[in-house]
Short mmCIF file of C-alpha atoms in Angstrom, two decimals:
data_model
loop_
_atom_site.label_atom_id
_atom_site.label_comp_id
_atom_site.label_asym_id
_atom_site.label_seq_id
_atom_site.Cartn_x
_atom_site.Cartn_y
_atom_site.Cartn_z
CA MET A 1 17.14 1.05 9.53
CA ALA A 2 15.30 3.84 7.91
CA LEU A 3 13.24 1.73 5.57
CA ILE A 4 10.88 0.76 8.43
CA ASN A 5 10.56 4.08 10.37
CA TYR A 6 7.39 4.09 9.17
CA ILE A 7 5.49 0.65 9.01
CA GLY A 8 2.44 -0.04 6.66
CA VAL A 9 -0.57 -0.39 8.39
CA TYR A 10 -3.44 -1.96 6.45
CA ASN A 11 -6.28 0.67 7.01
CA PHE A 12 -9.22 -0.01 4.95
CA ASP A 13 -12.31 -1.68 5.89
CA ASN A 14 -13.63 -2.68 2.56
CA ILE A 15 -13.09 -2.98 -1.40
CA PHE A 16 -16.25 -2.42 -3.88
CA GLU A 17 -16.49 -2.70 -7.33
CA LEU A 18 -18.31 -0.46 -9.34
CA THR A 19 -19.27 0.24 -12.70
CA LYS A 20 -18.07 2.47 -15.40
CA ASP A 21 -21.56 4.91 -14.71
CA GLU A 22 -20.98 4.99 -10.84
CA MET A 23 -17.59 5.56 -10.71
CA LEU A 24 -17.68 8.40 -13.39
CA GLU A 25 -20.00 10.02 -10.71
CA LEU A 26 -16.74 10.65 -8.76
CA LYS A 27 -15.12 13.01 -11.54
CA ASP A 28 -15.66 15.89 -9.70
CA TYR A 29 -14.17 14.60 -6.29
CA MET A 30 -11.19 13.30 -8.48
CA ARG A 31 -10.94 16.95 -10.40
CA MET A 32 -10.52 18.38 -6.98
CA ASN A 33 -8.17 15.84 -5.47
CA SER A 34 -5.79 15.15 -8.45
CA ASP A 35 -3.43 17.17 -10.77
CA SER A 36 -4.02 14.79 -13.56
CA GLU A 37 -6.79 13.64 -16.01
CA TYR A 38 -9.21 12.25 -14.02
CA ILE A 39 -10.06 9.41 -15.92
CA THR A 40 -6.84 7.84 -15.74
CA ARG A 41 -7.42 8.05 -11.83
CA LEU A 42 -10.77 6.41 -11.71
CA LEU A 43 -9.34 2.74 -12.16
CA GLY A 44 -9.34 2.48 -8.69
CA VAL A 45 -9.48 4.95 -5.63
CA TYR A 46 -8.73 4.82 -1.90
CA ILE A 47 -11.26 6.96 -0.02
CA PRO A 48 -10.16 8.20 3.27
CA ASN A 49 -12.39 8.88 6.42
CA GLU A 50 -12.40 12.53 5.86
CA CYS A 51 -13.61 12.49 2.19
CA LYS A 52 -16.36 9.72 2.92
CA ASP A 53 -19.11 11.71 2.74
CA GLN A 54 -18.50 13.73 0.04
CA VAL A 55 -18.14 10.49 -2.03
CA ILE A 56 -21.23 8.84 -0.88
CA LYS A 57 -23.22 12.19 -1.50
CA GLU A 58 -21.51 11.82 -5.28
CA LEU A 59 -22.36 8.47 -5.47
CA GLU A 60 -25.98 8.42 -4.04
CA PRO A 61 -27.70 9.08 -7.39
CA LYS A 62 -26.18 6.03 -9.26
CA LEU A 63 -25.74 3.83 -6.24
CA TYR A 64 -28.36 2.81 -3.81
CA GLY A 65 -29.93 -0.14 -1.44
CA ILE A 66 -27.44 -2.72 0.31
CA ARG A 67 -24.38 -1.71 -1.96
CA LEU A 68 -24.46 1.77 -0.72
CA ASP A 69 -25.29 0.68 2.92
CA LYS A 70 -22.31 -1.28 2.88
CA ILE A 71 -20.09 1.44 1.59
CA LYS A 72 -21.67 3.67 4.40
CA GLU A 73 -20.71 1.59 7.36
CA CYS A 74 -16.99 1.79 6.40
CA LYS A 75 -14.72 4.34 7.62
CA ASN A 76 -11.98 3.87 4.77
CA PHE A 77 -12.60 2.12 1.78
CA ILE A 78 -11.24 1.13 -1.90
CA LEU A 79 -13.60 1.41 -4.80
CA ILE A 80 -12.06 -0.15 -8.09
CA CYS A 81 -13.76 -0.23 -11.62
CA PRO A 82 -13.14 -3.54 -13.66
CA GLU A 83 -14.80 -1.80 -16.63
CA ILE A 84 -12.43 1.34 -16.54
CA ILE A 85 -9.49 -0.91 -16.49
CA GLN A 86 -10.98 -3.12 -18.96
CA GLU A 87 -11.08 -0.01 -21.42
CA PHE A 88 -7.89 1.20 -20.09
CA CYS A 89 -6.13 -2.11 -21.53
CA ILE A 90 -7.54 -2.03 -24.56
CA GLU A 91 -6.78 1.61 -25.39
CA ASN A 92 -3.39 1.20 -24.12
CA TYR A 93 -2.36 -2.74 -25.05
CA ARG A 94 0.28 -1.43 -27.64
CA GLU A 95 2.30 0.39 -25.24
CA PHE A 96 2.45 -3.00 -22.64
CA GLU A 97 3.48 -5.60 -25.82
CA LYS A 98 6.89 -4.51 -25.20
CA CYS A 99 7.08 -6.19 -21.89
CA GLY A 100 5.95 -9.62 -23.08
CA ILE A 101 2.12 -9.16 -22.17
CA GLU A 102 0.51 -11.65 -25.06
CA ASP A 103 -2.95 -10.58 -24.69
CA ILE A 104 -5.68 -8.24 -23.24
CA PHE A 105 -6.78 -10.65 -20.72
CA GLU A 106 -3.41 -11.13 -19.37
CA LEU A 107 -2.70 -7.35 -19.21
CA TYR A 108 -5.84 -6.86 -17.74
CA THR A 109 -5.21 -9.59 -14.83
CA ILE A 110 -1.85 -7.59 -14.37
CA ILE A 111 -3.11 -3.80 -14.08
CA PHE A 112 -6.24 -5.20 -11.85
CA ASP A 113 -3.81 -6.61 -9.27
CA ASN A 114 -1.59 -3.49 -9.72
CA VAL A 115 -4.30 -1.14 -9.12
CA LEU A 116 -5.51 -3.14 -6.18
CA ALA A 117 -2.13 -3.03 -4.37
CA HIS A 118 -1.67 0.34 -5.27
CA GLU A 119 -4.81 1.43 -3.69
CA ILE A 120 -4.16 -0.41 -0.76
CA GLY A 121 -0.71 1.16 -0.62
CA HIS A 122 -2.72 4.19 -0.14
CA GLY A 123 -4.47 2.88 3.05
CA VAL A 124 -1.25 1.12 4.37
CA PHE A 125 0.46 4.62 4.35
CA ALA A 126 -2.65 6.89 4.60
CA TYR A 127 -1.60 7.92 8.11
CA ILE A 128 1.46 9.77 7.03
CA ASN A 129 0.03 13.18 5.63
CA ASP A 130 2.21 14.17 2.84
CA ALA A 131 2.30 14.90 -0.65
CA ASP A 132 3.97 12.19 -1.86
CA ASN A 133 0.96 9.75 -1.67
CA GLU A 134 1.61 8.64 -5.28
CA SER A 135 5.07 7.36 -4.74
CA LYS A 136 4.11 5.72 -1.59
CA ALA A 137 1.34 3.84 -3.30
CA ASN A 138 3.27 2.79 -6.08
CA TYR A 139 6.36 1.84 -4.26
CA PHE A 140 3.93 -0.48 -2.14
CA ALA A 141 2.78 -2.14 -5.28
CA SER A 142 6.28 -2.61 -6.57
CA LEU A 143 7.49 -3.88 -3.10
CA THR A 144 4.00 -6.21 -3.10
CA PHE A 145 4.95 -8.27 -6.38
CA ASP A 146 8.88 -8.15 -5.54
CA GLY A 147 9.61 -5.76 -8.47
CA THR A 148 8.37 -8.20 -11.19
CA PHE A 149 6.10 -5.74 -12.46
CA ASP A 150 7.96 -2.54 -12.46
CA ARG A 151 7.90 -2.50 -16.04
CA ILE A 152 4.21 -2.20 -16.15
CA ILE A 153 3.82 0.11 -13.29
CA LYS A 154 6.67 2.53 -15.32
CA ILE A 155 4.49 2.30 -18.53
CA MET A 156 1.34 2.69 -16.47
CA THR A 157 2.56 5.61 -14.52
CA ASP A 158 3.79 7.75 -17.87
CA ILE A 159 0.10 6.84 -19.21
CA GLN A 160 -1.42 8.52 -16.20
CA LYS A 161 1.00 11.38 -16.14
CA GLY A 162 0.78 14.17 -13.35
CA SER A 163 2.00 12.94 -9.80
CA TYR A 164 2.01 9.28 -10.85
CA LYS A 165 5.18 10.18 -13.01
CA ASN A 166 8.65 8.43 -12.01
CA PRO A 167 7.12 6.00 -9.53
CA LYS A 168 9.67 4.95 -6.85
CA LEU A 169 9.92 1.10 -7.49
CA ILE A 170 11.94 -1.62 -5.28
CA ASP A 171 14.80 -1.54 -7.30
CA ASP A 172 15.39 2.19 -7.49
CA CYS A 173 17.89 4.04 -5.56
CA ILE A 174 17.91 3.51 -1.74
CA GLU A 175 18.42 7.30 -0.95
CA ASP A 176 15.61 8.47 -3.48
CA ILE A 177 13.07 5.78 -1.85
CA VAL A 178 14.17 6.64 1.66
CA GLU A 179 13.41 10.54 0.88
CA LYS A 180 10.20 10.02 -1.16
CA VAL A 181 8.22 7.06 0.40
CA TYR A 182 9.68 7.17 3.70
CA LYS A 183 10.44 10.70 4.11
CA ILE A 184 13.77 10.57 5.97
CA LYS A 185 16.10 13.17 4.91
CA MET B 1 -7.65 -1.88 22.98
CA GLU B 2 -4.54 -0.15 21.80
CA TYR B 3 -1.12 -1.08 20.48
CA ILE B 4 1.96 0.98 20.45
CA ILE B 5 4.98 0.07 18.13
CA LYS B 6 8.23 1.57 18.98
CA ILE B 7 9.88 1.30 15.79
CA SER B 8 13.47 1.00 17.11
CA ASP B 9 12.21 -2.35 18.88
CA LEU B 10 10.41 -3.65 16.56
CA ASP B 11 11.14 -7.55 15.78
CA SER B 12 9.74 -10.48 14.03
CA GLU B 13 7.49 -11.57 17.00
CA LYS B 14 6.20 -7.87 17.45
CA LEU B 15 5.69 -7.64 13.61
CA ASN B 16 3.69 -11.07 13.64
CA PHE B 17 1.57 -9.76 16.50
CA LEU B 18 1.19 -6.49 14.36
CA LYS B 19 -0.12 -8.49 11.26
CA ASN B 20 -2.11 -10.73 13.65
CA ILE B 21 -4.11 -7.45 14.79
CA LEU B 22 -4.61 -6.16 11.34
CA GLU B 23 -5.97 -9.53 10.06
CA ASN B 24 -8.53 -9.97 12.88
CA ASN B 25 -9.43 -6.47 13.69
CA GLN B 26 -11.12 -3.13 12.79
CA ILE B 27 -8.48 -0.42 12.93
CA ILE B 28 -10.30 2.67 14.90
CA ASN B 29 -7.23 5.03 14.46
CA ILE B 30 -3.47 5.46 13.67
CA ASP B 31 -1.60 8.06 15.25
CA ASN B 32 2.41 8.89 14.59
CA ASN B 33 2.15 11.87 16.05
CA HIS B 34 5.24 10.76 18.34
CA LYS B 35 8.57 10.50 16.64
CA GLY B 36 9.51 6.45 16.22
CA GLU B 37 6.09 5.38 17.61
CA ILE B 38 2.73 4.52 15.79
CA LYS B 39 -0.25 4.17 18.24
CA ILE B 40 -2.74 1.67 16.61
CA VAL B 41 -6.44 2.14 18.20
CA TYR B 42 -8.35 -0.99 17.47
CA ASP B 43 -11.45 -2.88 18.23
CA VAL B 44 -13.43 -6.34 17.30
CA LYS B 45 -13.96 -6.97 13.61
CA LYS B 46 -17.60 -6.03 12.31
CA ILE B 47 -17.09 -5.32 8.69
CA LYS B 48 -16.38 -8.44 6.81
CA LEU B 49 -14.21 -7.92 3.88
CA ASN B 50 -15.84 -8.54 0.45
CA GLU B 51 -15.48 -12.53 -0.02
CA LYS B 52 -14.17 -11.81 -3.54
CA PHE B 53 -11.09 -9.91 -2.26
CA ASN B 54 -10.37 -12.03 0.70
CA ASN B 55 -7.53 -14.18 -1.23
CA ARG B 56 -6.01 -11.41 -2.98
CA ILE B 57 -5.92 -9.10 0.36
CA GLU B 58 -4.33 -12.12 2.19
CA LEU B 59 -1.74 -12.66 -0.48
CA ILE B 60 -0.89 -8.95 -0.50
CA ARG B 61 -0.78 -8.56 3.16
CA ASN B 62 1.61 -11.84 3.48
CA LYS B 63 3.51 -10.65 0.52
CA TYR B 64 4.24 -6.75 2.39
CA TYR B 65 4.66 -8.60 5.83
CA ARG B 66 7.52 -10.97 4.54
CA GLN B 67 9.28 -8.30 2.94
CA LEU B 68 9.17 -6.41 6.43
CA LEU B 69 10.26 -9.68 8.16
CA ASN B 70 13.46 -9.68 5.69
CA LEU B 71 14.22 -6.13 6.65
CA ILE B 72 14.17 -6.90 10.38
CA ASN B 73 15.85 -9.98 9.96
CA TYR B 74 18.79 -8.25 7.92
CA LYS B 75 18.84 -5.56 10.58
CA GLU B 76 19.47 -8.49 13.26
CA LYS B 77 22.17 -10.02 10.88
CA ILE B 78 23.77 -6.55 10.77
CA ARG B 79 23.84 -6.23 14.66
CA LEU B 80 25.15 -9.45 15.18
CA THR B 81 27.81 -8.94 12.76
CA HIS B 82 28.60 -5.47 14.33
CA GLN B 83 28.92 -7.38 17.66
CA ILE B 84 31.33 -10.23 16.42
CA LEU B 85 33.35 -7.66 14.98
CA ILE B 86 33.27 -5.63 18.13
CA LEU B 87 34.52 -9.10 19.93
CA PHE B 88 36.75 -9.90 17.25
CA SER B 89 38.65 -6.46 17.41
CA ILE B 90 38.91 -6.49 21.51
CA ARG B 91 40.32 -9.95 20.96
CA LEU B 92 42.77 -9.08 18.75
CA GLU B 93 43.62 -6.17 20.54
CA ARG B 94 44.44 -8.16 23.67
CA VAL B 95 46.54 -10.86 21.42
CA GLU B 96 48.48 -7.58 19.96
CA ARG B 97 49.00 -6.71 23.39
CA TYR B 98 50.60 -10.07 24.34
#
């Protein structure tokens, strides 16, 4: 039963919505931790405890008061940016039309849920330290939606490039998933 | 408080117990340094999840655990089938002897 050699454990304390301005404060953090264009990663981000202080420091010029206090009390948390997701949907709508998406609002709802599930996926598998984090997060999103949004995830990751490319999805070859997602060879 | 999951012993009851811990407690640490085991250290929940995401998170968590439960039930079915096949082959062997 290789598939449950690692069990997902929901490890995040809270989820916060940021504005585009606030999220863009994280571009240096994202550049350091990413091999792809930072803007395509800023739709959402999972912040593990070890990066918390750096992220809070970068957010401090734009974020203050009760919102910042709430972030500070978390160990691991998720940041999501509806504004950037909306821009992403408007810019790339044509790419998703072939999936039968009828309008930008529908696309926005699906992408938002996907980004959220993807970031939760980072939180679920965060305790497994390796380089295939994006594979795990995308697999989690695919699993969560029973493969319904797999075509959307594929298009999305093609746009995002870098380590997002070739996501592992629920209907992919099982050996591939076992190796990339669950690290069992 | 801590809970150790031994993956090979995982069944639906233990999985539901784990789900319950995750829903109602704060995770302090997860340790997977021992092969086949995951140790979860947890405490009373102090941080309240942003209300806007409550339903979404519950939905995603339930879906994920349903998938895991399916896998466990599937594993159980394979185990039972395997046992039945062994019993069947033993009986068949006896019949052949007679």
